[in-house]
PDB file of C-alpha atoms and ligand atoms in Angstrom:
ATOM      1  CA  MET A   1     120.728 108.027 166.161  1.00 79.00           C
ATOM      2  CA  ASP A   2     118.619 111.199 166.336  1.00 86.00           C
ATOM      3  CA  PRO A   3     115.469 111.171 164.233  1.00 92.00           C
ATOM      4  CA  ILE A   4     115.755 113.359 161.149  1.00 97.00           C
ATOM      5  CA  ASP A   5     113.984 116.698 161.078  1.00 97.00           C
ATOM      6  CA  PHE A   6     112.658 116.834 157.518  1.00 98.00           C
ATOM      7  CA  SER A   7     111.094 120.289 157.774  1.00 96.00           C
ATOM      8  CA  LEU A   8     113.451 122.035 155.348  1.00 98.00           C
ATOM      9  CA  TYR A   9     115.120 119.505 153.084  1.00 98.00           C
ATOM     10  CA  LEU A  10     117.706 121.031 150.751  1.00 99.00           C
ATOM     11  CA  VAL A  11     118.397 119.117 147.536  1.00 98.00           C
ATOM     12  CA  THR A  12     121.520 120.422 145.850  1.00 98.00           C
ATOM     13  CA  ASP A  13     122.122 121.128 142.180  1.00 98.00           C
ATOM     14  CA  ARG A  14     125.478 122.660 141.335  1.00 98.00           C
ATOM     15  CA  ALA A  15     124.258 123.572 137.840  1.00 97.00           C
ATOM     16  CA  LEU A  16     121.923 126.173 139.393  1.00 98.00           C
ATOM     17  CA  LEU A  17     124.558 128.050 141.397  1.00 98.00           C
ATOM     18  CA  PRO A  18     124.783 131.725 140.482  1.00 97.00           C
ATOM     19  CA  VAL A  19     128.003 132.649 138.662  1.00 96.00           C
ATOM     20  CA  GLY A  20     130.871 133.006 141.133  1.00 96.00           C
ATOM     21  CA  LYS A  21     129.216 131.053 143.978  1.00 98.00           C
ATOM     22  CA  THR A  22     130.644 127.754 145.131  1.00 98.00           C
ATOM     23  CA  HIS A  23     128.678 124.684 146.188  1.00 98.00           C
ATOM     24  CA  LEU A  24     130.196 124.628 149.671  1.00 98.00           C
ATOM     25  CA  GLU A  25     129.641 128.295 150.479  1.00 98.00           C
ATOM     26  CA  THR A  26     126.056 128.070 149.272  1.00 98.00           C
ATOM     27  CA  LEU A  27     125.519 124.880 151.282  1.00 98.00           C
ATOM     28  CA  GLU A  28     126.946 126.489 154.407  1.00 98.00           C
ATOM     29  CA  GLN A  29     124.793 129.604 154.009  1.00 98.00           C
ATOM     30  CA  ALA A  30     121.712 127.431 153.516  1.00 98.00           C
ATOM     31  CA  ILE A  31     122.561 125.436 156.646  1.00 98.00           C
ATOM     32  CA  ILE A  32     123.033 128.619 158.676  1.00 98.00           C
ATOM     33  CA  GLY A  33     119.654 129.785 157.314  1.00 98.00           C
ATOM     34  CA  GLY A  34     117.927 126.746 158.778  1.00 98.00           C
ATOM     35  CA  VAL A  35     118.036 123.791 156.389  1.00 98.00           C
ATOM     36  CA  THR A  36     117.493 120.633 158.481  1.00 98.00           C
ATOM     37  CA  VAL A  37     118.630 117.869 156.118  1.00 98.00           C
ATOM     38  CA  VAL A  38     120.703 117.892 152.924  1.00 99.00           C
ATOM     39  CA  GLN A  39     120.617 115.676 149.825  1.00 98.00           C
ATOM     40  CA  ILE A  40     123.485 115.740 147.386  1.00 98.00           C
ATOM     41  CA  ARG A  41     122.020 115.315 143.908  1.00 98.00           C
ATOM     42  CA  GLU A  42     124.506 115.038 141.032  1.00 97.00           C
ATOM     43  CA  LYS A  43     123.053 114.184 137.661  1.00 94.00           C
ATOM     44  CA  THR A  44     126.061 114.793 135.434  1.00 96.00           C
ATOM     45  CA  ALA A  45     129.151 114.239 137.606  1.00 97.00           C
ATOM     46  CA  ASP A  46     131.272 111.156 137.133  1.00 98.00           C
ATOM     47  CA  THR A  47     131.894 108.896 140.112  1.00 98.00           C
ATOM     48  CA  ALA A  48     135.127 110.592 141.185  1.00 98.00           C
ATOM     49  CA  GLU A  49     133.549 114.037 141.141  1.00 98.00           C
ATOM     50  CA  PHE A  50     130.359 112.875 142.874  1.00 98.00           C
ATOM     51  CA  LEU A  51     132.506 111.262 145.549  1.00 98.00           C
ATOM     52  CA  ARG A  52     134.545 114.416 146.067  1.00 98.00           C
ATOM     53  CA  VAL A  53     131.445 116.630 146.337  1.00 98.00           C
ATOM     54  CA  ALA A  54     129.842 114.110 148.705  1.00 98.00           C
ATOM     55  CA  GLN A  55     132.935 113.908 150.930  1.00 98.00           C
ATOM     56  CA  GLU A  56     133.271 117.682 151.163  1.00 98.00           C
ATOM     57  CA  SER A  57     129.552 118.121 151.821  1.00 98.00           C
ATOM     58  CA  LYS A  58     129.634 115.407 154.493  1.00 98.00           C
ATOM     59  CA  ALA A  59     132.489 117.159 156.311  1.00 98.00           C
ATOM     60  CA  LEU A  60     130.533 120.436 156.248  1.00 98.00           C
ATOM     61  CA  CYS A  61     127.261 118.826 157.385  1.00 98.00           C
ATOM     62  CA  ASP A  62     129.136 117.063 160.200  1.00 98.00           C
ATOM     63  CA  ARG A  63     130.367 120.427 161.475  1.00 98.00           C
ATOM     64  CA  TYR A  64     126.732 121.502 161.836  1.00 98.00           C
ATOM     65  CA  ASN A  65     125.529 118.075 162.975  1.00 98.00           C
ATOM     66  CA  LEU A  66     123.187 117.838 159.993  1.00 98.00           C
ATOM     67  CA  PRO A  67     122.171 114.593 158.249  1.00 98.00           C
ATOM     68  CA  LEU A  68     123.395 114.092 154.672  1.00 98.00           C
ATOM     69  CA  ILE A  69     121.588 111.926 152.135  1.00 98.00           C
ATOM     70  CA  ILE A  70     122.969 110.851 148.757  1.00 98.00           C
ATOM     71  CA  ASN A  71     120.802 110.757 145.654  1.00 98.00           C
ATOM     72  CA  ASP A  72     120.800 107.551 143.590  1.00 95.00           C
ATOM     73  CA  ARG A  73     124.137 106.096 144.615  1.00 97.00           C
ATOM     74  CA  ILE A  74     124.292 103.586 147.451  1.00 98.00           C
ATOM     75  CA  ASP A  75     128.034 103.124 146.882  1.00 98.00           C
ATOM     76  CA  ILE A  76     128.724 106.826 147.416  1.00 98.00           C
ATOM     77  CA  SER A  77     126.422 106.934 150.428  1.00 98.00           C
ATOM     78  CA  LEU A  78     128.401 104.045 151.942  1.00 98.00           C
ATOM     79  CA  ALA A  79     131.749 105.537 150.963  1.00 98.00           C
ATOM     80  CA  VAL A  80     131.120 108.817 152.766  1.00 98.00           C
ATOM     81  CA  GLY A  81     129.184 107.369 155.699  1.00 98.00           C
ATOM     82  CA  ALA A  82     126.047 109.309 154.808  1.00 98.00           C
ATOM     83  CA  ARG A  83     122.869 109.041 156.826  1.00 98.00           C
ATOM     84  CA  GLY A  84     120.957 107.603 153.908  1.00 98.00           C
ATOM     85  CA  VAL A  85     120.205 107.266 150.244  1.00 98.00           C
ATOM     86  CA  HIS A  86     117.435 108.728 148.109  1.00 98.00           C
ATOM     87  CA  LEU A  87     116.201 106.443 145.339  1.00 98.00           C
ATOM     88  CA  GLY A  88     114.170 107.034 142.212  1.00 97.00           C
ATOM     89  CA  GLN A  89     111.603 104.625 140.822  1.00 95.00           C
ATOM     90  CA  THR A  90     114.140 103.089 138.447  1.00 94.00           C
ATOM     91  CA  ASP A  91     116.977 102.803 140.962  1.00 95.00           C
ATOM     92  CA  MET A  92     117.766  99.880 143.269  1.00 95.00           C
ATOM     93  CA  PRO A  93     114.598  98.416 144.825  1.00 96.00           C
ATOM     94  CA  ILE A  94     114.123  99.347 148.489  1.00 98.00           C
ATOM     95  CA  ASP A  95     114.429  95.787 149.824  1.00 97.00           C
ATOM     96  CA  ILE A  96     117.791  95.296 148.104  1.00 97.00           C
ATOM     97  CA  ALA A  97     118.967  98.752 149.142  1.00 98.00           C
ATOM     98  CA  ARG A  98     118.029  97.852 152.727  1.00 97.00           C
ATOM     99  CA  GLN A  99     120.315  94.810 152.572  1.00 97.00           C
ATOM    100  CA  LEU A 100     123.202  96.961 151.397  1.00 98.00           C
ATOM    101  CA  MET A 101     122.766  99.962 153.697  1.00 98.00           C
ATOM    102  CA  PRO A 102     124.052  99.792 157.291  1.00 97.00           C
ATOM    103  CA  THR A 103     121.687  99.633 160.273  1.00 96.00           C
ATOM    104  CA  GLY A 104     120.500 103.080 161.278  1.00 95.00           C
ATOM    105  CA  THR A 105     120.665 104.530 157.791  1.00 98.00           C
ATOM    106  CA  ILE A 106     117.538 105.612 155.971  1.00 98.00           C
ATOM    107  CA  ILE A 107     116.071 105.061 152.524  1.00 98.00           C
ATOM    108  CA  GLY A 108     113.866 107.565 150.771  1.00 98.00           C
ATOM    109  CA  ILE A 109     112.105 107.287 147.445  1.00 98.00           C
ATOM    110  CA  SER A 110     110.550 109.695 144.966  1.00 98.00           C
ATOM    111  CA  CYS A 111     106.878 109.051 144.199  1.00 97.00           C
ATOM    112  CA  ASN A 112     104.840 110.638 141.401  1.00 96.00           C
ATOM    113  CA  THR A 113     101.705 108.492 141.532  1.00 96.00           C
ATOM    114  CA  LEU A 114      99.421 106.989 144.170  1.00 96.00           C
ATOM    115  CA  ASP A 115     100.572 103.518 143.151  1.00 97.00           C
ATOM    116  CA  GLU A 116     104.162 104.468 143.743  1.00 97.00           C
ATOM    117  CA  VAL A 117     103.214 105.762 147.190  1.00 97.00           C
ATOM    118  CA  ARG A 118     101.392 102.501 147.969  1.00 97.00           C
ATOM    119  CA  ARG A 119     104.449 100.496 146.904  1.00 98.00           C
ATOM    120  CA  ALA A 120     106.783 102.701 148.938  1.00 98.00           C
ATOM    121  CA  LYS A 121     104.546 102.089 151.947  1.00 97.00           C
ATOM    122  CA  GLU A 122     104.582  98.323 151.377  1.00 97.00           C
ATOM    123  CA  ALA A 123     108.337  98.346 150.922  1.00 97.00           C
ATOM    124  CA  LYS A 124     108.698 100.312 154.181  1.00 97.00           C
ATOM    125  CA  ALA A 125     110.597 103.303 152.861  1.00 98.00           C
ATOM    126  CA  ASP A 126     111.726 105.586 155.682  1.00 98.00           C
ATOM    127  CA  TYR A 127     110.462 108.621 153.826  1.00 98.00           C
ATOM    128  CA  VAL A 128     108.942 109.587 150.492  1.00 98.00           C
ATOM    129  CA  GLY A 129     109.469 112.626 148.285  1.00 98.00           C
ATOM    130  CA  LEU A 130     106.063 113.489 146.804  1.00 97.00           C
ATOM    131  CA  GLY A 131     105.846 115.469 143.616  1.00 94.00           C
ATOM    132  CA  ALA A 132     106.443 117.300 141.578  1.00 97.00           C
ATOM    133  CA  VAL A 133     103.799 119.430 143.266  1.00 97.00           C
ATOM    134  CA  TRP A 134     104.187 122.202 140.720  1.00 97.00           C
ATOM    135  CA  SER A 135     106.092 122.590 137.499  1.00 97.00           C
ATOM    136  CA  THR A 136     109.812 123.157 137.854  1.00 97.00           C
ATOM    137  CA  GLN A 137     112.756 124.104 135.688  1.00 95.00           C
ATOM    138  CA  THR A 138     115.074 121.985 137.816  1.00 96.00           C
ATOM    139  CA  LYS A 139     114.003 118.541 136.633  1.00 95.00           C
ATOM    140  CA  LYS A 140     112.480 117.261 133.405  1.00 94.00           C
ATOM    141  CA  LEU A 141     109.210 115.788 134.612  1.00 93.00           C
ATOM    142  CA  THR A 142     107.941 112.491 133.221  1.00 89.00           C
ATOM    143  CA  SER A 143     104.413 113.019 134.524  1.00 90.00           C
ATOM    144  CA  PRO A 144     102.333 116.169 135.113  1.00 94.00           C
ATOM    145  CA  PRO A 145     102.632 118.034 138.429  1.00 97.00           C
ATOM    146  CA  ILE A 146     100.345 116.554 141.106  1.00 96.00           C
ATOM    147  CA  GLY A 147      99.224 119.862 142.593  1.00 95.00           C
ATOM    148  CA  VAL A 148      98.079 120.403 146.158  1.00 93.00           C
ATOM    149  CA  ARG A 149      95.130 118.025 145.732  1.00 91.00           C
ATOM    150  CA  GLY A 150      97.318 115.250 144.376  1.00 93.00           C
ATOM    151  CA  LEU A 151      99.669 115.745 147.283  1.00 94.00           C
ATOM    152  CA  GLY A 152      96.749 115.463 149.709  1.00 92.00           C
ATOM    153  CA  ALA A 153      95.666 112.175 148.132  1.00 93.00           C
ATOM    154  CA  MET A 154      99.195 110.792 148.475  1.00 94.00           C
ATOM    155  CA  LEU A 155      99.358 111.818 152.127  1.00 93.00           C
ATOM    156  CA  ASP A 156      96.067 109.970 152.662  1.00 92.00           C
ATOM    157  CA  VAL A 157      97.683 106.753 151.457  1.00 94.00           C
ATOM    158  CA  LEU A 158     100.420 107.201 154.038  1.00 94.00           C
ATOM    159  CA  SER A 159      98.141 107.817 156.973  1.00 89.00           C
ATOM    160  CA  GLY A 160      98.588 105.228 159.673  1.00 88.00           C
ATOM    161  CA  SER A 161     102.178 104.529 158.656  1.00 93.00           C
ATOM    162  CA  ASN A 162     105.227 106.111 160.187  1.00 93.00           C
ATOM    163  CA  ILE A 163     106.727 106.939 156.809  1.00 96.00           C
ATOM    164  CA  LYS A 164     107.835 110.559 156.670  1.00 97.00           C
ATOM    165  CA  ALA A 165     106.684 112.669 153.733  1.00 97.00           C
ATOM    166  CA  VAL A 166     108.192 115.691 152.070  1.00 97.00           C
ATOM    167  CA  ALA A 167     106.718 117.600 149.148  1.00 97.00           C
ATOM    168  CA  ILE A 168     108.973 118.593 146.257  1.00 98.00           C
ATOM    169  CA  GLY A 169     108.777 120.484 142.991  1.00 98.00           C
ATOM    170  CA  GLY A 170     108.349 124.190 142.385  1.00 98.00           C
ATOM    171  CA  ILE A 171     108.176 125.022 146.096  1.00 98.00           C
ATOM    172  CA  LYS A 172     109.242 128.579 146.867  1.00 98.00           C
ATOM    173  CA  SER A 173     108.835 131.047 149.701  1.00 97.00           C
ATOM    174  CA  THR A 174     106.235 132.765 147.494  1.00 97.00           C
ATOM    175  CA  ASN A 175     103.950 129.700 147.313  1.00 96.00           C
ATOM    176  CA  LEU A 176     104.783 127.681 150.432  1.00 95.00           C
ATOM    177  CA  ALA A 177     102.022 129.236 152.541  1.00 92.00           C
ATOM    178  CA  HIS A 178      99.543 128.263 149.829  1.00 90.00           C
ATOM    179  CA  LEU A 179     100.823 124.705 149.915  1.00 92.00           C
ATOM    180  CA  MET A 180     100.661 124.476 153.691  1.00 88.00           C
ATOM    181  CA  HIS A 181      97.208 125.972 153.963  1.00 81.00           C
ATOM    182  CA  GLY A 182      96.094 124.040 150.900  1.00 72.00           C
ATOM    183  CA  SER A 183      92.514 122.977 150.486  1.00 50.00           C
ATOM    184  CA  MET A 184      93.297 119.533 151.907  1.00 53.00           C
ATOM    185  CA  SER A 185      93.473 119.846 155.670  1.00 59.00           C
ATOM    186  CA  GLN A 186      95.618 116.732 155.968  1.00 57.00           C
ATOM    187  CA  LEU A 187      98.544 118.579 154.441  1.00 65.00           C
ATOM    188  CA  GLU A 188      99.206 120.324 157.690  1.00 58.00           C
ATOM    189  CA  GLU A 189      98.911 117.127 159.663  1.00 62.00           C
ATOM    190  CA  CYS A 190     101.000 114.764 157.615  1.00 79.00           C
ATOM    191  CA  LEU A 191     103.553 116.709 155.669  1.00 91.00           C
ATOM    192  CA  ASP A 192     106.846 116.410 157.544  1.00 94.00           C
ATOM    193  CA  GLY A 193     108.690 118.865 155.385  1.00 96.00           C
ATOM    194  CA  VAL A 194     109.363 120.495 152.067  1.00 97.00           C
ATOM    195  CA  ALA A 195     112.241 119.729 149.724  1.00 98.00           C
ATOM    196  CA  VAL A 196     113.594 122.675 147.815  1.00 98.00           C
ATOM    197  CA  VAL A 197     116.255 123.093 145.146  1.00 98.00           C
ATOM    198  CA  SER A 198     116.252 126.303 143.136  1.00 98.00           C
ATOM    199  CA  ASP A 199     114.595 128.641 145.634  1.00 98.00           C
ATOM    200  CA  ILE A 200     117.662 128.142 147.850  1.00 98.00           C
ATOM    201  CA  VAL A 201     120.518 127.097 145.554  1.00 98.00           C
ATOM    202  CA  ALA A 202     119.904 129.743 142.890  1.00 98.00           C
ATOM    203  CA  ALA A 203     118.999 132.496 145.363  1.00 98.00           C
ATOM    204  CA  PRO A 204     121.196 135.594 145.588  1.00 97.00           C
ATOM    205  CA  ASP A 205     121.225 135.037 149.370  1.00 98.00           C
ATOM    206  CA  PRO A 206     120.741 131.341 150.178  1.00 98.00           C
ATOM    207  CA  MET A 207     120.785 132.001 153.924  1.00 98.00           C
ATOM    208  CA  LYS A 208     117.864 134.407 153.707  1.00 98.00           C
ATOM    209  CA  ALA A 209     116.067 132.107 151.269  1.00 98.00           C
ATOM    210  CA  ALA A 210     116.325 129.212 153.743  1.00 98.00           C
ATOM    211  CA  GLN A 211     115.246 131.453 156.624  1.00 98.00           C
ATOM    212  CA  ARG A 212     112.150 132.585 154.700  1.00 98.00           C
ATOM    213  CA  LEU A 213     111.100 129.021 153.852  1.00 98.00           C
ATOM    214  CA  LYS A 214     111.750 127.781 157.357  1.00 97.00           C
ATOM    215  CA  SER A 215     109.732 130.486 159.031  1.00 96.00           C
ATOM    216  CA  ILE A 216     106.758 129.976 156.690  1.00 94.00           C
ATOM    217  CA  PHE A 217     106.852 126.210 157.297  1.00 93.00           C
ATOM    218  CA  ARG A 218     107.127 126.706 161.062  1.00 90.00           C
ATOM    219  CA  ALA A 219     104.338 129.260 161.194  1.00 89.00           C
ATOM    220  CA  SER A 220     101.967 126.890 159.401  1.00 85.00           C
ATOM    221  CA  ARG A 221     102.840 124.068 161.824  1.00 77.00           C
ATOM    222  CA  ILE A 222     102.123 126.185 164.869  1.00 62.00           C
ATOM    223  CA  VAL A 223      98.715 127.119 163.488  1.00 52.00           C
ATOM    224  CA  ALA A 224      97.967 123.483 162.586  1.00 46.00           C
TER     225      ALA A 224
HETATM  226  N1  LIG B   1     112.045 115.804 142.004  1.00 86.13           N
HETATM  227  C1  LIG B   1     110.808 116.167 141.709  1.00 86.13           C
HETATM  228  S1  LIG B   1     110.721 117.808 141.305  1.00 86.13           S
HETATM  229  C2  LIG B   1     112.397 117.999 141.561  1.00 86.13           C
HETATM  230  C3  LIG B   1     112.948 116.794 141.926  1.00 86.13           C
HETATM  231  C4  LIG B   1     114.369 116.569 142.213  1.00 86.13           C
HETATM  232  C5  LIG B   1     113.104 119.287 141.374  1.00 86.13           C
HETATM  233  C6  LIG B   1     112.611 120.353 142.316  1.00 86.13           C
HETATM  234  O1  LIG B   1     113.368 121.505 142.143  1.00 86.13           O
HETATM  235  P1  LIG B   1     112.834 122.942 142.501  1.00 86.13           P
HETATM  236  O2  LIG B   1     113.904 123.877 141.983  1.00 86.13           O
HETATM  237  O3  LIG B   1     112.721 123.030 144.002  1.00 86.13           O
HETATM  238  O4  LIG B   1     111.531 123.132 141.800  1.00 86.13           O
HETATM  239 MG1  LIG B   2     117.292 108.845 141.263  1.00 86.13          MG
END
């Protein structure tokens, strides 16, 4: 299976869609704009609805040959044949998830603290979501934002491993360059991508929003 390009990781949230926009049209526009991997995140849907959204999203991602990851729910990931599952700190432990997920699938985990990053490394997560970097309206945070310095410290913990790392939380086209050229030089070396919700999903033009983010991320990589 192809390795995943984490550079622009879209995490969905149907609650943030502008009035009149559908999840699938927004997802398609974001994909056309350059999103490289998609996570379906459903915090209020029941199982049947989550399954339906996941199935429809999988069919769309397949048309564009894009990997789809399911937040929280291993059963739904298995049911739709997704590329992986994204776990939180209070979800299924990685070693158990690994037993349940088919060969070739990936497991990611959200980390808010250095200890969580160390544990994710020990447990051999395939990738980590590091954050929240900045404050966000999208998720109620249980710990303060880590900032660019906190992110740099987390990336340090991961050095020497082949665990991929994406930053998440408050990332927008207006602050992404600041993140990428952040005071910690290792950001440019070790950050494999950025995960974004509202700057794409709630944008009036999700295609343009994705294009903007992608070109800023790419430009910073070329300079690195
Ligand atoms: N995990 C940490 S912050 C966050 C998640 C799911 C939400 C990020 O959303 P946004 O809109 O990109 O700030
Ligand atoms: Mg979770």
